[in-house]
Coordinates of C-alpha atoms and ligand atoms in Angstrom, one line a residue:
M163 CA 26.9 33.9 32.1
A164 CA 26.1 31.1 29.6
V165 CA 22.6 30.5 28.1
I166 CA 22.1 26.9 27.0
G167 CA 19.4 26.5 24.3
T168 CA 18.6 29.6 22.1
G169 CA 15.1 28.8 21.0
K170 CA 12.0 30.7 22.1
M171 CA 12.7 31.0 25.8
G172 CA 16.5 31.0 25.5
A173 CA 16.5 33.9 23.0
D174 CA 14.0 35.8 25.2
H175 CA 16.2 35.3 28.2
V176 CA 19.3 36.5 26.3
R177 CA 17.4 39.6 25.2
R178 CA 16.2 40.1 28.8
L179 CA 19.8 39.6 30.3
H180 CA 21.2 42.1 27.7
E181 CA 18.5 44.8 27.8
V182 CA 16.6 44.6 31.2
I183 CA 18.7 42.9 33.9
S184 CA 21.5 44.6 35.7
G185 CA 24.5 42.8 37.1
A186 CA 24.9 40.1 34.5
R187 CA 26.4 39.8 31.0
V188 CA 25.8 37.0 28.4
A189 CA 29.3 35.8 27.5
A190 CA 28.3 32.5 25.9
V191 CA 25.3 30.8 24.2
A192 CA 25.1 27.2 23.2
D193 CA 22.7 25.4 20.9
I194 CA 22.9 22.1 19.1
E195 CA 21.8 24.1 16.1
P196 CA 25.0 26.1 15.4
E197 CA 23.4 28.8 13.2
R198 CA 20.8 29.6 15.9
A199 CA 23.5 30.2 18.5
K200 CA 25.7 32.1 16.1
S201 CA 23.0 34.5 15.0
L202 CA 21.9 35.2 18.6
A203 CA 25.5 35.7 19.7
A204 CA 26.1 38.2 16.9
T205 CA 23.5 40.5 18.6
I206 CA 25.5 40.7 21.8
E207 CA 29.0 42.2 22.2
E208 CA 31.7 39.8 23.3
C209 CA 29.5 36.8 23.3
T210 CA 30.8 33.4 21.9
A211 CA 28.5 30.8 20.3
Y212 CA 29.0 27.1 21.1
T213 CA 27.3 23.9 20.0
E214 CA 28.3 22.0 23.1
P215 CA 26.8 23.2 26.4
A216 CA 29.9 21.8 28.3
A217 CA 32.2 24.0 26.2
A218 CA 30.2 27.1 26.9
M219 CA 30.2 26.4 30.7
A220 CA 34.0 25.8 30.5
S221 CA 34.6 29.4 29.3
Q222 CA 36.7 31.5 31.7
E223 CA 34.1 34.2 31.2
V224 CA 31.2 32.2 32.6
D225 CA 30.2 32.2 36.4
A226 CA 26.6 31.1 36.1
V227 CA 24.3 29.2 33.7
L228 CA 20.8 29.7 32.5
V229 CA 19.4 26.4 31.0
A230 CA 16.7 26.9 28.3
S231 CA 17.1 23.7 26.2
P232 CA 14.1 21.2 26.1
G233 CA 13.3 19.3 29.3
P234 CA 15.0 16.0 28.2
A235 CA 18.4 17.9 27.8
H236 CA 18.2 19.4 31.3
E237 CA 19.8 16.6 33.3
A238 CA 23.0 16.6 31.3
A239 CA 23.4 20.4 31.5
L240 CA 22.6 20.4 35.2
V241 CA 25.2 17.7 35.9
E242 CA 27.7 19.6 34.0
A243 CA 26.9 22.8 35.9
L244 CA 27.1 21.1 39.3
D245 CA 30.4 19.4 38.4
R246 CA 31.7 22.9 37.9
G247 CA 30.0 24.3 40.9
L248 CA 28.2 26.9 38.8
P249 CA 24.9 28.4 39.9
V250 CA 22.0 27.5 37.5
L251 CA 18.6 28.8 36.7
C252 CA 17.0 25.9 34.9
E253 CA 13.8 26.3 33.0
K254 CA 10.9 24.1 34.1
P255 CA 10.5 21.1 34.1
M256 CA 13.8 20.6 36.0
T257 CA 13.8 17.2 34.4
P258 CA 10.9 15.4 32.7
D259 CA 10.6 12.4 35.1
T260 CA 11.1 11.5 38.8
A261 CA 14.1 9.2 38.3
S262 CA 16.2 11.9 36.6
S263 CA 15.0 14.5 39.1
L264 CA 16.1 12.3 42.0
R265 CA 19.6 11.9 40.4
I266 CA 19.8 15.7 40.3
L267 CA 18.8 16.0 43.9
E268 CA 21.4 13.5 44.9
A269 CA 24.1 15.3 42.8
E270 CA 23.3 18.6 44.5
Q271 CA 23.4 17.0 47.9
R272 CA 26.9 15.5 47.1
L273 CA 28.0 19.1 46.4
G274 CA 26.6 20.0 49.8
R275 CA 25.1 23.3 48.8
R276 CA 22.2 24.6 46.7
R277 CA 23.2 25.7 43.3
I278 CA 20.0 25.1 41.3
Q279 CA 16.9 27.4 40.9
V280 CA 14.0 26.0 38.8
G281 CA 12.2 28.4 36.5
F282 CA 8.8 28.4 38.1
M283 CA 8.3 32.1 37.4
R284 CA 4.7 32.3 38.6
R285 CA 6.2 32.9 42.0
Y286 CA 7.5 36.2 40.7
D287 CA 4.3 37.4 39.1
V288 CA 2.9 40.4 41.0
E289 CA -0.6 39.0 41.4
Y290 CA 0.5 35.5 42.4
A291 CA 2.8 37.2 45.0
K292 CA -0.1 39.2 46.4
L293 CA -2.3 36.1 46.5
K294 CA 0.5 34.3 48.4
G295 CA 0.8 37.3 50.8
L296 CA -3.0 37.2 51.5
L297 CA -3.0 33.5 52.1
D298 CA 0.0 33.6 54.4
G299 CA -1.4 36.7 56.2
G300 CA -4.3 34.5 57.5
E301 CA -7.0 37.3 57.0
L302 CA -9.1 35.0 54.8
G303 CA -8.7 31.9 57.0
R304 CA -7.5 28.6 55.7
A305 CA -7.6 28.0 51.9
L306 CA -10.0 25.1 51.2
M307 CA -9.9 25.0 47.4
L308 CA -8.0 26.5 44.4
H309 CA -9.6 26.8 41.0
Q310 CA -7.0 27.2 38.3
R311 CA -7.3 27.7 34.5
H312 CA -4.4 27.5 32.0
R313 CA -5.4 28.2 28.4
N314 CA -3.3 28.5 25.4
L315 CA -4.0 29.8 21.9
A316 CA -2.5 26.6 20.4
M317 CA 0.3 24.2 21.2
P318 CA 3.5 24.0 19.1
P319 CA 3.9 21.0 16.7
G320 CA 5.0 17.8 18.6
F321 CA 3.3 18.8 21.8
T322 CA 1.8 15.6 23.4
D323 CA -1.0 14.7 25.8
E324 CA 1.7 13.9 28.4
M325 CA 3.2 17.3 28.0
L326 CA -0.1 19.0 28.8
I327 CA 0.7 17.6 32.3
T328 CA 4.5 17.5 32.5
S329 CA 5.1 20.8 30.8
S330 CA 2.0 23.0 31.2
V331 CA 0.3 21.7 34.4
S332 CA 3.7 21.6 36.1
H333 CA 3.3 25.4 36.6
E334 CA 0.0 24.9 38.5
V335 CA 1.5 22.0 40.5
D336 CA 4.3 24.3 41.7
A337 CA 1.9 27.2 42.3
T338 CA -0.3 25.0 44.4
R339 CA 2.6 23.6 46.6
W340 CA 3.9 27.2 47.0
L341 CA 0.6 28.9 47.7
L342 CA -0.7 26.3 50.1
D343 CA 2.8 25.5 51.5
E344 CA 2.3 21.7 51.5
E345 CA 2.9 18.7 49.2
I346 CA 0.3 17.2 46.8
A347 CA -0.8 13.7 47.8
A348 CA -2.8 12.5 44.8
V349 CA -3.8 13.3 41.3
T350 CA -6.8 12.4 39.1
V351 CA -6.9 13.4 35.4
H352 CA -10.3 13.6 33.7
K353 CA -10.7 14.0 29.9
P354 CA -13.8 15.8 28.7
R355 CA -14.7 15.5 25.0
A356 CA -11.9 16.9 22.9
T357 CA -12.0 20.1 20.9
S358 CA -11.9 19.6 17.1
L359 CA -9.1 22.3 17.0
A360 CA -6.6 19.9 18.7
P361 CA -4.4 17.6 16.6
D362 CA -5.7 14.1 16.1
G363 CA -5.3 11.9 19.2
M364 CA -4.8 14.7 21.6
N365 CA -7.3 14.8 24.5
D366 CA -7.7 18.5 24.8
P367 CA -8.8 20.1 27.2
Q368 CA -8.1 18.1 30.4
F369 CA -9.3 18.6 33.9
V370 CA -6.8 17.8 36.7
L371 CA -7.7 17.3 40.3
L372 CA -5.0 17.7 42.9
E373 CA -5.4 16.7 46.6
T374 CA -3.0 18.1 49.1
V375 CA -1.7 16.3 52.1
S376 CA -4.0 18.2 54.5
G377 CA -7.1 17.7 52.2
A378 CA -7.3 20.9 50.2
L379 CA -8.8 20.3 46.7
V380 CA -7.4 22.0 43.6
D381 CA -8.7 21.8 40.1
V382 CA -6.8 22.8 37.0
E383 CA -8.3 23.2 33.5
I384 CA -5.6 22.8 31.0
F385 CA -6.7 23.8 27.5
G386 CA -4.0 23.7 24.9
H387 CA -6.1 25.0 21.9
C388 CA -8.6 27.4 23.2
G389 CA -8.1 29.4 20.0
Y390 CA -8.3 33.0 21.4
G391 CA -5.2 33.7 23.4
Y392 CA -3.1 32.8 26.5
Q393 CA -5.0 33.0 29.8
V394 CA -3.9 32.0 33.3
Q395 CA -6.3 32.5 36.2
A396 CA -6.5 31.3 39.7
E397 CA -9.1 31.6 42.6
A398 CA -8.5 30.6 46.2
V399 CA -11.6 29.7 48.2
C400 CA -10.9 30.3 51.9
E401 CA -12.9 30.1 55.1
R402 CA -13.7 33.8 55.2
G403 CA -13.5 34.9 51.6
T404 CA -12.2 34.3 48.1
V405 CA -9.6 35.9 46.0
R406 CA -9.1 35.8 42.2
I407 CA -6.1 36.7 40.0
G408 CA -5.5 36.7 36.3
D409 CA -8.6 38.6 35.2
E410 CA -7.1 40.9 32.6
Q411 CA -7.0 44.4 34.1
G412 CA -5.5 46.1 31.0
L413 CA -7.1 48.8 28.9
R414 CA -10.8 48.6 28.4
V415 CA -11.6 50.0 25.0
S416 CA -15.1 51.2 23.9
V417 CA -15.4 51.6 20.1
E418 CA -18.0 51.0 17.4
G419 CA -20.7 49.9 19.7
R420 CA -18.5 47.3 21.6
W421 CA -16.2 47.3 24.6
G422 CA -13.3 45.0 25.2
G423 CA -9.7 44.4 26.0
H424 CA -6.7 42.4 24.9
V425 CA -5.9 38.7 25.6
P426 CA -2.1 38.1 25.2
P427 CA -1.1 35.6 22.6
D428 CA 1.4 33.7 24.8
Y429 CA 3.3 33.4 28.0
V430 CA 6.2 35.5 26.8
E431 CA 3.8 38.6 26.8
R432 CA 1.6 37.5 29.8
F433 CA 4.4 36.8 32.1
E434 CA 7.1 39.2 30.8
D435 CA 7.2 41.0 34.1
A436 CA 7.5 37.8 36.1
Y437 CA 10.3 36.5 33.9
D438 CA 12.1 39.9 34.4
R439 CA 11.7 39.7 38.2
E440 CA 12.7 36.0 38.3
V441 CA 15.9 36.5 36.4
Q442 CA 16.8 39.7 38.2
A443 CA 16.2 38.1 41.6
W444 CA 18.4 35.1 40.5
V445 CA 21.2 37.3 39.3
D446 CA 21.1 39.4 42.5
A447 CA 21.1 36.2 44.7
T448 CA 23.9 34.7 42.6
R449 CA 26.1 37.7 43.1
R450 CA 25.5 37.4 46.9
G451 CA 26.5 33.7 46.6
E452 CA 22.9 32.6 47.5
V453 CA 20.1 30.5 45.9
T454 CA 16.7 31.9 46.9
G455 CA 14.1 30.7 44.4
P456 CA 12.3 27.4 43.7
S457 CA 14.8 24.6 44.6
A458 CA 15.7 21.3 43.1
W459 CA 13.4 19.8 45.7
D460 CA 10.5 21.9 44.2
G461 CA 11.6 20.6 40.7
Y462 CA 11.6 17.0 42.0
A463 CA 8.2 17.3 43.7
A464 CA 6.7 18.8 40.6
S465 CA 8.1 15.9 38.5
A466 CA 6.6 13.4 41.0
V467 CA 3.2 14.9 40.9
C468 CA 3.2 15.2 37.1
E469 CA 4.4 11.6 36.7
A470 CA 1.4 10.5 38.9
G471 CA -0.8 12.7 36.6
V472 CA 0.5 11.0 33.5
V473 CA -0.3 7.6 35.0
S474 CA -3.9 8.8 35.8
Q475 CA -4.1 10.3 32.3
R476 CA -3.3 6.8 30.8
Q477 CA -5.1 4.5 33.2
G478 CA -7.8 6.7 34.6
G479 CA -8.6 7.0 38.3
R480 CA -6.8 8.5 41.3
V481 CA -3.1 8.0 41.6
E482 CA -1.1 8.7 44.8
V483 CA 2.1 10.7 44.7
E484 CA 5.2 9.1 46.1
L485 CA 7.9 11.4 47.4
V486 CA 11.2 10.5 49.1
E487 CA 11.9 12.0 52.5
R488 CA 12.8 15.7 52.1
P489 CA 16.6 16.0 52.5
D490 CA 18.0 18.4 55.1
L491 CA 19.5 20.6 52.3
Y492 CA 15.9 21.6 51.3
R493 CA 14.3 22.1 54.7
Ligands
NAD116 P1 12.5 25.7 21.8 O1 12.3 24.4 21.1 O2 12.0 26.9 21.2 O3 14.1 25.9 22.0 C1 14.9 24.9 22.5 C2 16.3 25.1 22.0 O4 17.3 24.2 22.6 C3 16.4 24.9 20.4 O5 17.1 26.0 19.8 C4 17.2 23.6 20.3 O6 18.0 23.5 19.1 C5 18.1 23.6 21.6 N1 18.6 22.4 22.1 C6 18.0 21.2 22.0 N2 18.8 20.2 22.6 C7 19.8 20.9 23.1 C8 21.0 20.5 23.9 N3 21.2 19.3 24.3 N4 21.9 21.5 24.2 C9 21.7 22.8 23.9 N5 20.6 23.2 23.1 C10 19.7 22.3 22.8 O7 11.9 25.5 23.3 P2 11.4 26.6 24.3 O8 10.0 26.8 24.1 O9 12.4 27.7 24.3 O10 11.6 25.8 25.7 C11 12.9 25.7 26.3 C12 12.6 25.3 27.8 O11 11.9 26.4 28.4 C13 11.8 24.1 28.1 O12 12.4 23.5 29.3 C14 10.4 24.6 28.3 O13 9.6 23.7 29.1 C15 10.7 25.9 29.0 N6 9.6 26.9 28.9 C16 9.3 27.5 30.0 C17 8.3 28.5 30.0 C18 7.9 29.2 31.2 O14 6.9 29.8 31.2 N7 8.8 29.2 32.3 C19 7.6 28.7 28.8 C20 7.9 27.9 27.7 C21 9.0 27.0 27.7

């Protein structure tokens, strides 16, 4: 396969495909930074480095594509892959706005079959999957509320207020739609006073309230500069009980009069197992000629919710989410 974008996620996926995943081989990598692609390709046998994503996808050796370039570059890569009929695993967000996501939905429908999986890997996390199983099983009754927390040690340079929603909260948006099996109808973003640890001008943390079509309420704390590690937690409040995930269950060490555990520094460590499961499931489905994970519709719906969130972030107040009718391909 070809991996497009060889930065933090792309390089980690190349390592994963090479060392962990069975049934796939990285034959091509592409990055607009030639040296980055070249030095990564040099670590893999029979892997060619390209600067043009289209050239990597054109290689006779390539049957599938993993897109890990930045969000604004995804549309061009997805169009290229669809034109070639190649299956794609595209890192989230599918595209950064609703108009471009709609163009991708339309292009895939013209092809007449699903080719795109979007990298919402929380669905492959063991605890999230158990939570989904419990909610679907009905033992706890209907879910009434979700509380979600998404905390980062610090954000990379260039990370904006908008990206807190479009890049970070997009994970909770997808988790909400998937866990509750319904669309999100409205978004309200609140901005508490900002931490002094955030760059000037960034409102960090933010508190996002999602309302689902059937009236469930979902809150998301997004905190970009919590300063102590990467933490993702969720709690479902249901009619007959509650269920929490994301409380670190690793080693509890007692030493020198204190007890404690480890908070991972970032998502690469926290969700390592989920990424492994996501990519293995995608490779297995691709070899069977199927697409089984989060679809282009899920990518589009997340973009639409995040776009409403950005409007609320700028203007204040509650903003309704507008979705086109769900096409037959995604029913
Ligand atoms: P990064 O900046 O570390 O790497 C991006 C790479 O893409 C860079 O090497 C850059 O030179 C290259 N690039 C830029 N434009 C390109 C183009 N047009 N064609 C080919 N390569 C191009 O970014 P990252 O943190 O690795 O993020 C990459 C993607 O992964 C983003 O979509 C991001 O939202 C997503 N991501 C997902 C998760 C997750 O948990 N699923 C976590 C972090 C990032």
